[in-house]
PDB file of C-alpha atoms and ligand atoms in Angstrom:
ATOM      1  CA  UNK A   1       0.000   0.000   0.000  1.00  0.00           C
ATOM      2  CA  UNK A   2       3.177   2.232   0.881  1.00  0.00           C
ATOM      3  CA  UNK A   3       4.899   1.845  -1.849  1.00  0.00           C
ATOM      4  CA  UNK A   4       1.468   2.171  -4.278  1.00  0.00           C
ATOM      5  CA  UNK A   5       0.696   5.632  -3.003  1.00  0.00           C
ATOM      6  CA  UNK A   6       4.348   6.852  -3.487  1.00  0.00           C
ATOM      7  CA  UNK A   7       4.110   5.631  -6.930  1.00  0.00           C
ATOM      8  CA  UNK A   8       0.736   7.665  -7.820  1.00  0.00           C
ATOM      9  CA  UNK A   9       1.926  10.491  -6.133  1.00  0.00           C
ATOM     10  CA  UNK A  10       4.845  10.630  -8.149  1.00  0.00           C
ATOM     11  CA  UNK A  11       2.822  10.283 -11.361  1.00  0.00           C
ATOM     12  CA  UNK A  12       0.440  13.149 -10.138  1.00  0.00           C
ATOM     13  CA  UNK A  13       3.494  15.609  -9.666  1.00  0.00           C
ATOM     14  CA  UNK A  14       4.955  14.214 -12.852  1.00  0.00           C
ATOM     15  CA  UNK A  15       1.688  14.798 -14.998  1.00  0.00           C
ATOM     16  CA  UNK A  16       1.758  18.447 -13.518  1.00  0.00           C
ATOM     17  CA  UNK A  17       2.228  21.301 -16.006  1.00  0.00           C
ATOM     18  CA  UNK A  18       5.142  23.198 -15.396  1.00  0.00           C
ATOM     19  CA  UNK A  19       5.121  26.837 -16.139  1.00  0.00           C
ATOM     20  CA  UNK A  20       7.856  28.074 -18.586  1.00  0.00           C
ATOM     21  CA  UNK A  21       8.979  31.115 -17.356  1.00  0.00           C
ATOM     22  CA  UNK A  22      11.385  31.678 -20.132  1.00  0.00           C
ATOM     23  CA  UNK A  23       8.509  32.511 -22.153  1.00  0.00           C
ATOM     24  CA  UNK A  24       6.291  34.835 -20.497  1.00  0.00           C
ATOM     25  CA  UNK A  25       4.615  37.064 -22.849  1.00  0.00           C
ATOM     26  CA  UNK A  26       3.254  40.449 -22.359  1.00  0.00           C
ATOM     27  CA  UNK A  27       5.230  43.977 -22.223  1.00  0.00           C
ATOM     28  CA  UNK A  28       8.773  44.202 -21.730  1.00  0.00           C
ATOM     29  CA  UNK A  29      10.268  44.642 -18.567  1.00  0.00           C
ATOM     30  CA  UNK A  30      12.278  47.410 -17.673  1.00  0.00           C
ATOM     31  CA  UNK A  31      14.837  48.482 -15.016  1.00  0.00           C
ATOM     32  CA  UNK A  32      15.291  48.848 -11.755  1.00  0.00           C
ATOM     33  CA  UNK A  33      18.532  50.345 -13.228  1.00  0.00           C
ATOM     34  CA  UNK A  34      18.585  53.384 -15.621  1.00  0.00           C
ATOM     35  CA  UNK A  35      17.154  53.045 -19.336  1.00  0.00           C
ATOM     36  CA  UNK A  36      17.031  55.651 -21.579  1.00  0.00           C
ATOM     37  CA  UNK A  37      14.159  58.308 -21.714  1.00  0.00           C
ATOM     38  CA  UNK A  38      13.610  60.714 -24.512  1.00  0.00           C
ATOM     39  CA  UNK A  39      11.524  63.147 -23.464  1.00  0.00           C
ATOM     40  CA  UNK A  40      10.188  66.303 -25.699  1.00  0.00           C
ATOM     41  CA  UNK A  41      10.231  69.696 -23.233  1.00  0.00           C
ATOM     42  CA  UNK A  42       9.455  73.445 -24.395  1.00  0.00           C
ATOM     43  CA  UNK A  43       9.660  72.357 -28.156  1.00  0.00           C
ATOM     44  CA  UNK A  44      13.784  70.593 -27.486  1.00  0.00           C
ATOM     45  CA  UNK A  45      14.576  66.575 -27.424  1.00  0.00           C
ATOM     46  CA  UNK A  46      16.133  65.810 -23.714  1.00  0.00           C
ATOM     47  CA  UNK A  47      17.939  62.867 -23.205  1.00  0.00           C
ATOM     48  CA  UNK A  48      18.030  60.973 -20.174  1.00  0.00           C
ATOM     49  CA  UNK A  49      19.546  57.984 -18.605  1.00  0.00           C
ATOM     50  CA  UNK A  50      17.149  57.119 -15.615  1.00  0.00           C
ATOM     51  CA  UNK A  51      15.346  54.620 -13.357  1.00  0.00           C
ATOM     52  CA  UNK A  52      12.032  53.940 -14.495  1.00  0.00           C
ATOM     53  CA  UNK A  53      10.604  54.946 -11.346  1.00  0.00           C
ATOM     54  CA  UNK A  54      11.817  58.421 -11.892  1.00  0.00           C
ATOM     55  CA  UNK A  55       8.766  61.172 -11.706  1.00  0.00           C
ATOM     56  CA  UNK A  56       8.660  64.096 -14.480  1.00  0.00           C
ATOM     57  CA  UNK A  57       9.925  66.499 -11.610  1.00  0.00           C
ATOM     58  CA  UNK A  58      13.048  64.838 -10.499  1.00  0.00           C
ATOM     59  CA  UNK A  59      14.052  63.676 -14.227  1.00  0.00           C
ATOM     60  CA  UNK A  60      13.669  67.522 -15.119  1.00  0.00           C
ATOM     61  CA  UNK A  61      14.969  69.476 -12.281  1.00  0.00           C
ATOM     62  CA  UNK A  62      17.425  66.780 -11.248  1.00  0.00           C
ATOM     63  CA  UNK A  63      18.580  65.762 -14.883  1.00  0.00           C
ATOM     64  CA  UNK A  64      17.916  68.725 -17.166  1.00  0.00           C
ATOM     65  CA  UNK A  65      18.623  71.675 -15.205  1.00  0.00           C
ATOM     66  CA  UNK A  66      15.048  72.572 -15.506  1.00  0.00           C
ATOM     67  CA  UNK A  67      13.990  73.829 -11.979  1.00  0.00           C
ATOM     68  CA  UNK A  68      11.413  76.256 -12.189  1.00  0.00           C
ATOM     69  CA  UNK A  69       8.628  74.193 -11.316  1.00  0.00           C
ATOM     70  CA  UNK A  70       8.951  73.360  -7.783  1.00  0.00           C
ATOM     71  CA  UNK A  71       8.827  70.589  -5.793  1.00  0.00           C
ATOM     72  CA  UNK A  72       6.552  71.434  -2.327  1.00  0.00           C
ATOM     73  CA  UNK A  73       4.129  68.642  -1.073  1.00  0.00           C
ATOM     74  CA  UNK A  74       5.979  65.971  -3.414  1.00  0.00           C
ATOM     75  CA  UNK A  75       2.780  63.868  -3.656  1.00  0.00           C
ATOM     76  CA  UNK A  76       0.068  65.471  -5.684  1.00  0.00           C
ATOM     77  CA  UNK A  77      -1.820  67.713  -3.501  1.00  0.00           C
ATOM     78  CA  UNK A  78      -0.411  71.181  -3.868  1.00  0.00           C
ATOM     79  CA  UNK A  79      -0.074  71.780  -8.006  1.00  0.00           C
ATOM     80  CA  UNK A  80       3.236  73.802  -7.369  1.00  0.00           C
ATOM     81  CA  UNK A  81       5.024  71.382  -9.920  1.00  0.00           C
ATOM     82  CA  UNK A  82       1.932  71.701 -12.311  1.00  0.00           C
ATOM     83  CA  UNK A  83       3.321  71.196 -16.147  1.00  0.00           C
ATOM     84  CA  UNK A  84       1.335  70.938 -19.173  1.00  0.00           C
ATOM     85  CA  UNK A  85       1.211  67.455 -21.429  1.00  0.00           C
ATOM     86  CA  UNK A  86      -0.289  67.396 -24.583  1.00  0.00           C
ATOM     87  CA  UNK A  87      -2.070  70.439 -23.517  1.00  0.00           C
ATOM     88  CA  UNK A  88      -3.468  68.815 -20.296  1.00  0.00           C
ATOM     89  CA  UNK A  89      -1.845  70.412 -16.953  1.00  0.00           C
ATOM     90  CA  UNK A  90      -0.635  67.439 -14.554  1.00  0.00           C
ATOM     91  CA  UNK A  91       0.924  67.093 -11.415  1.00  0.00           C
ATOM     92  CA  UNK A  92       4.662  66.119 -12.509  1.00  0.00           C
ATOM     93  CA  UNK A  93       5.779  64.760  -9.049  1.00  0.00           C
ATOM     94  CA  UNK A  94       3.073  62.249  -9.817  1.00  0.00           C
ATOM     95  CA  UNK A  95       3.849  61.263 -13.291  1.00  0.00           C
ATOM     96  CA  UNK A  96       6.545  59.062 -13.869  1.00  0.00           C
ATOM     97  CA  UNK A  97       8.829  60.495 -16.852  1.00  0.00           C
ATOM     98  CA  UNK A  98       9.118  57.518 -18.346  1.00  0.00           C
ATOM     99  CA  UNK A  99       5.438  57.913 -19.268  1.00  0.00           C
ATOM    100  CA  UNK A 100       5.564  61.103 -21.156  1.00  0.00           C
ATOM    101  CA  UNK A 101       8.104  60.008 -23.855  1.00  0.00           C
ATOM    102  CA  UNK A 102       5.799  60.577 -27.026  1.00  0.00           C
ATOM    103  CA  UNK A 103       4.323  63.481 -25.461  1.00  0.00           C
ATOM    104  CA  UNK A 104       4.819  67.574 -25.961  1.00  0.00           C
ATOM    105  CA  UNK A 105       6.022  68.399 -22.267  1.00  0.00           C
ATOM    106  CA  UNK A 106       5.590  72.203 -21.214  1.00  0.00           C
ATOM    107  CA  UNK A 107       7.324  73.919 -18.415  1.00  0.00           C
ATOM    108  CA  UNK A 108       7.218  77.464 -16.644  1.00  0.00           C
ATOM    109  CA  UNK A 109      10.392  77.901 -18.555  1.00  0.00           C
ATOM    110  CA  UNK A 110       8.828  77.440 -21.927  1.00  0.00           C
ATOM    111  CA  UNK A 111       6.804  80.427 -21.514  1.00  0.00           C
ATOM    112  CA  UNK A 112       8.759  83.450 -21.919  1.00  0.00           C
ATOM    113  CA  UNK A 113       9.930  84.535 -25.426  1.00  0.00           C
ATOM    114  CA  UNK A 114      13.409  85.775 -24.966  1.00  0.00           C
ATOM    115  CA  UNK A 115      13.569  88.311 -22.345  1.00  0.00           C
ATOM    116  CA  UNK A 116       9.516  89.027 -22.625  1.00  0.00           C
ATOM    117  CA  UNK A 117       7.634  87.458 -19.887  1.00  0.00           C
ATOM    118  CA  UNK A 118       4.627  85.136 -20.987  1.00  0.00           C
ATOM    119  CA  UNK A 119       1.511  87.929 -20.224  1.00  0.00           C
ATOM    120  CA  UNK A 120       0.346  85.387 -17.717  1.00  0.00           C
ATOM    121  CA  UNK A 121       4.198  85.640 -16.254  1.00  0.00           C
ATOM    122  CA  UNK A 122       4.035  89.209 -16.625  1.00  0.00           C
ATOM    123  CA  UNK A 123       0.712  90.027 -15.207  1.00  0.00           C
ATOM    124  CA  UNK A 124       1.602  88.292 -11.923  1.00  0.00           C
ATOM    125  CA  UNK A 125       4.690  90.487 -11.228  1.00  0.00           C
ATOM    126  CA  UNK A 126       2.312  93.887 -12.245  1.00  0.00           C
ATOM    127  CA  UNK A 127      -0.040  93.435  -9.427  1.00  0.00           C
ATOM    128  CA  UNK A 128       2.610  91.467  -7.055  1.00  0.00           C
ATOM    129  CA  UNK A 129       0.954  88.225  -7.250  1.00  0.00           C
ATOM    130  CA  UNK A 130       2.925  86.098  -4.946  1.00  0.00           C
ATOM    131  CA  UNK A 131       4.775  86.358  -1.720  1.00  0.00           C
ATOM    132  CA  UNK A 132       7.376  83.505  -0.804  1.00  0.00           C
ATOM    133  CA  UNK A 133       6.932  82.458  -4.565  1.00  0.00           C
ATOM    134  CA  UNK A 134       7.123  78.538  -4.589  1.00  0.00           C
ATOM    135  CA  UNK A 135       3.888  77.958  -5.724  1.00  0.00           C
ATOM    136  CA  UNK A 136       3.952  80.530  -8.398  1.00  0.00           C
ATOM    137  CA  UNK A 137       5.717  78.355 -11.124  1.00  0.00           C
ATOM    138  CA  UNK A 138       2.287  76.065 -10.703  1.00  0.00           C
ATOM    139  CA  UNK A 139       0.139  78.809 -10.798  1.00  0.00           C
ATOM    140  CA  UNK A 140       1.311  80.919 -13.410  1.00  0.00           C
ATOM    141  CA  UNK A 141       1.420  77.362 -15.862  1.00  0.00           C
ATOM    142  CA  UNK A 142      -2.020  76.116 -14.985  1.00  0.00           C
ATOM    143  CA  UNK A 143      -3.244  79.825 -15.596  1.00  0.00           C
ATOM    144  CA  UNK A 144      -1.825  79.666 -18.715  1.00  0.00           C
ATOM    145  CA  UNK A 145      -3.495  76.142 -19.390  1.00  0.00           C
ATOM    146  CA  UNK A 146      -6.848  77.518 -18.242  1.00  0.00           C
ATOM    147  CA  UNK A 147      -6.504  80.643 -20.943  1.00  0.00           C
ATOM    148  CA  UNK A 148      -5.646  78.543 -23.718  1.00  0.00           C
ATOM    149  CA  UNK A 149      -8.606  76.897 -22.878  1.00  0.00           C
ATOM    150  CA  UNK A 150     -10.966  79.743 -22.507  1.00  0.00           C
ATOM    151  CA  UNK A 151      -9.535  82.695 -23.874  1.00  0.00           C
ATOM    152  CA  UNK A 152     -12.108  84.739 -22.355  1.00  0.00           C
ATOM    153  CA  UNK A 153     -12.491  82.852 -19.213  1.00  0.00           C
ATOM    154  CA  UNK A 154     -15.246  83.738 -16.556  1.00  0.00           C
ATOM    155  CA  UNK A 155     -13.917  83.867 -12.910  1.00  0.00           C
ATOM    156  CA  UNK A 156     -15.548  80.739 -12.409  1.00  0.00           C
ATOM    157  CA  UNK A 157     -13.584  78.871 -14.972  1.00  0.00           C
ATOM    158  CA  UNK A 158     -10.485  80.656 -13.819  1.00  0.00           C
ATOM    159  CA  UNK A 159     -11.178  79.417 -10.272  1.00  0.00           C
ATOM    160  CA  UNK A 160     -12.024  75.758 -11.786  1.00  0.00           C
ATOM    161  CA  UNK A 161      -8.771  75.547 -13.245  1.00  0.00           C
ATOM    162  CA  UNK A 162      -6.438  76.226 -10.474  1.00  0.00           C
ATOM    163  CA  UNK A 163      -8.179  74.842  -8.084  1.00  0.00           C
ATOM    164  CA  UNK A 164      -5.772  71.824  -8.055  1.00  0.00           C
ATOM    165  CA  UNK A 165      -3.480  74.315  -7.024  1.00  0.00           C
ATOM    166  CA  UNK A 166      -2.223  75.923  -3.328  1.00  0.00           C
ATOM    167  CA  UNK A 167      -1.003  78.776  -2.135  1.00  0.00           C
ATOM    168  CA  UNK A 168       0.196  78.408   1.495  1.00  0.00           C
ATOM    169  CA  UNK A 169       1.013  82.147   1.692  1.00  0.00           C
ATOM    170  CA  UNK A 170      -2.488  82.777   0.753  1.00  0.00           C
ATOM    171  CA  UNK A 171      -2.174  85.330  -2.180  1.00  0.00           C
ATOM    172  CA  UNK A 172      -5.521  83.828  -3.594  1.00  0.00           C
ATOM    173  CA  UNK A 173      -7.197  87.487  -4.119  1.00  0.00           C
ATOM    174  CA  UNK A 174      -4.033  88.572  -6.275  1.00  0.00           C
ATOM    175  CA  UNK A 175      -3.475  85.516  -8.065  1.00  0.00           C
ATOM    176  CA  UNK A 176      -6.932  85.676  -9.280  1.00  0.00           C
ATOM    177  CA  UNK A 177      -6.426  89.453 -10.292  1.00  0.00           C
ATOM    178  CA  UNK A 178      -2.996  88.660 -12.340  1.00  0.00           C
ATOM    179  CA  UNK A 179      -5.569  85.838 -13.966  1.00  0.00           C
ATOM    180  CA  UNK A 180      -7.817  88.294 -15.159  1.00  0.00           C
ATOM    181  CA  UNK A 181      -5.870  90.724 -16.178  1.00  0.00           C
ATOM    182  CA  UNK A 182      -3.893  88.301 -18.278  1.00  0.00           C
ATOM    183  CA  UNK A 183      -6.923  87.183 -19.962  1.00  0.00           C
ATOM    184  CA  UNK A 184      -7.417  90.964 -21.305  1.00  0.00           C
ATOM    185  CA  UNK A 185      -3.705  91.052 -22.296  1.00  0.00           C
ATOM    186  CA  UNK A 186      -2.523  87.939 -23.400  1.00  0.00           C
ATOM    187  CA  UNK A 187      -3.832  88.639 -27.394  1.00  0.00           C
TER     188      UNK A 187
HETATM  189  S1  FES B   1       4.841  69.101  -5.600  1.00  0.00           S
HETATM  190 FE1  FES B   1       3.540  68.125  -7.019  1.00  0.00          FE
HETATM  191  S2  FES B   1       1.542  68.525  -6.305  1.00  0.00           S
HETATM  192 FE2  FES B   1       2.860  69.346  -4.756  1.00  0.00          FE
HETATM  193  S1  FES B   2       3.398  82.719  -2.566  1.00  0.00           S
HETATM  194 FE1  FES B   2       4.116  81.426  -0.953  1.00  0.00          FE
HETATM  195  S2  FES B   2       3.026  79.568  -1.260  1.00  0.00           S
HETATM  196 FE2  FES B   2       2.183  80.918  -2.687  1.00  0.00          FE
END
């Protein structure tokens, strides 16, 4: 009877598919280690040896000496690292980089022409828009996003659109001014 059982369990494991993991299907895998990232920002090709797990914000203030969107909260609550993607503003210290390859990627740095401020850029230094200034960079891109959007936005839609956005210093009142007055100037 012993020696019977050992001899069907030793079929049963024998007649056991076995999983060949050499050919798993399905996408590639890649890292941990750095792979390369080509990323489109302000209209230029960036290059960029990272790790996967890199978000937009690091790869582009770390990597490409782009630092004038900030990095405040770090996980997608305050807006002060807000960039634009294929025309849609985003948090980048929640987007990993290695997802917006393909993609036109716009930063606060993309907006001035030469030495002319963006009028969005310029209208919050006329009426003094912001006090310690680290979530201007944020505010000033998802203002621009909003008035590409609605050229002739209402208040409402204004307020709508950056209200992802945070201003611990609580310039809210002035921040809302430089919106509207960019909306008459920006042509
Ligand atoms: S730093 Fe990205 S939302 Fe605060
Ligand atoms: S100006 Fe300081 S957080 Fe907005």
């Amino acid at each position: 009877m012993k020696s019977a059982g050992v001899t069907s369990i030793a079929t049963a494991v024998t007649s056991v598919a076995v999983p060949d993991v050499g050919a798993q299907t399905g996408p590639a895998v890649l890292g941990p280690g750095d792979v390369p990232v080509a990323l489109t920002v302000n209209g230029k090709r960036v290059d960029l040896k990272i790790e996967p797990r890199v978000t937009l914000l690091d790869a582009l203030r770390t990597r490409a000496d782009l630092t004038g969107n900030k990095r405040v909260c770090d996980r997608g609550t305050c807006g002060a690292c807000t960039m634009i993607v294929d025309g849609r503003t985003v948090y980048a210290c929640s987007t990993l980089a290695i997802e917006a390859q393909g993609k036109e990627i716009r930063t606060v740095e993309g907006l001035s022409s030469g030495n002319a401020l963006h009028p969005v850029q310029q209208a919050f230094c006329d009426v003094d828009a912001l006090m310690c200034g680290f979530c201007t960079p944020g505010f000033v891109v998802a203002t621009v996003a909003v008035l590409e959007k609605h050229p002739n936005a209402t208040r409402e839609q204004i307020s709508k659109g950056l209200d992802g956005n945070i201003c611990r210093c609580g310039t809210f009142v002035r921040i809302m001014e430089a919106a509207m007055k960019a909306r008459v100037t920006r042509g």
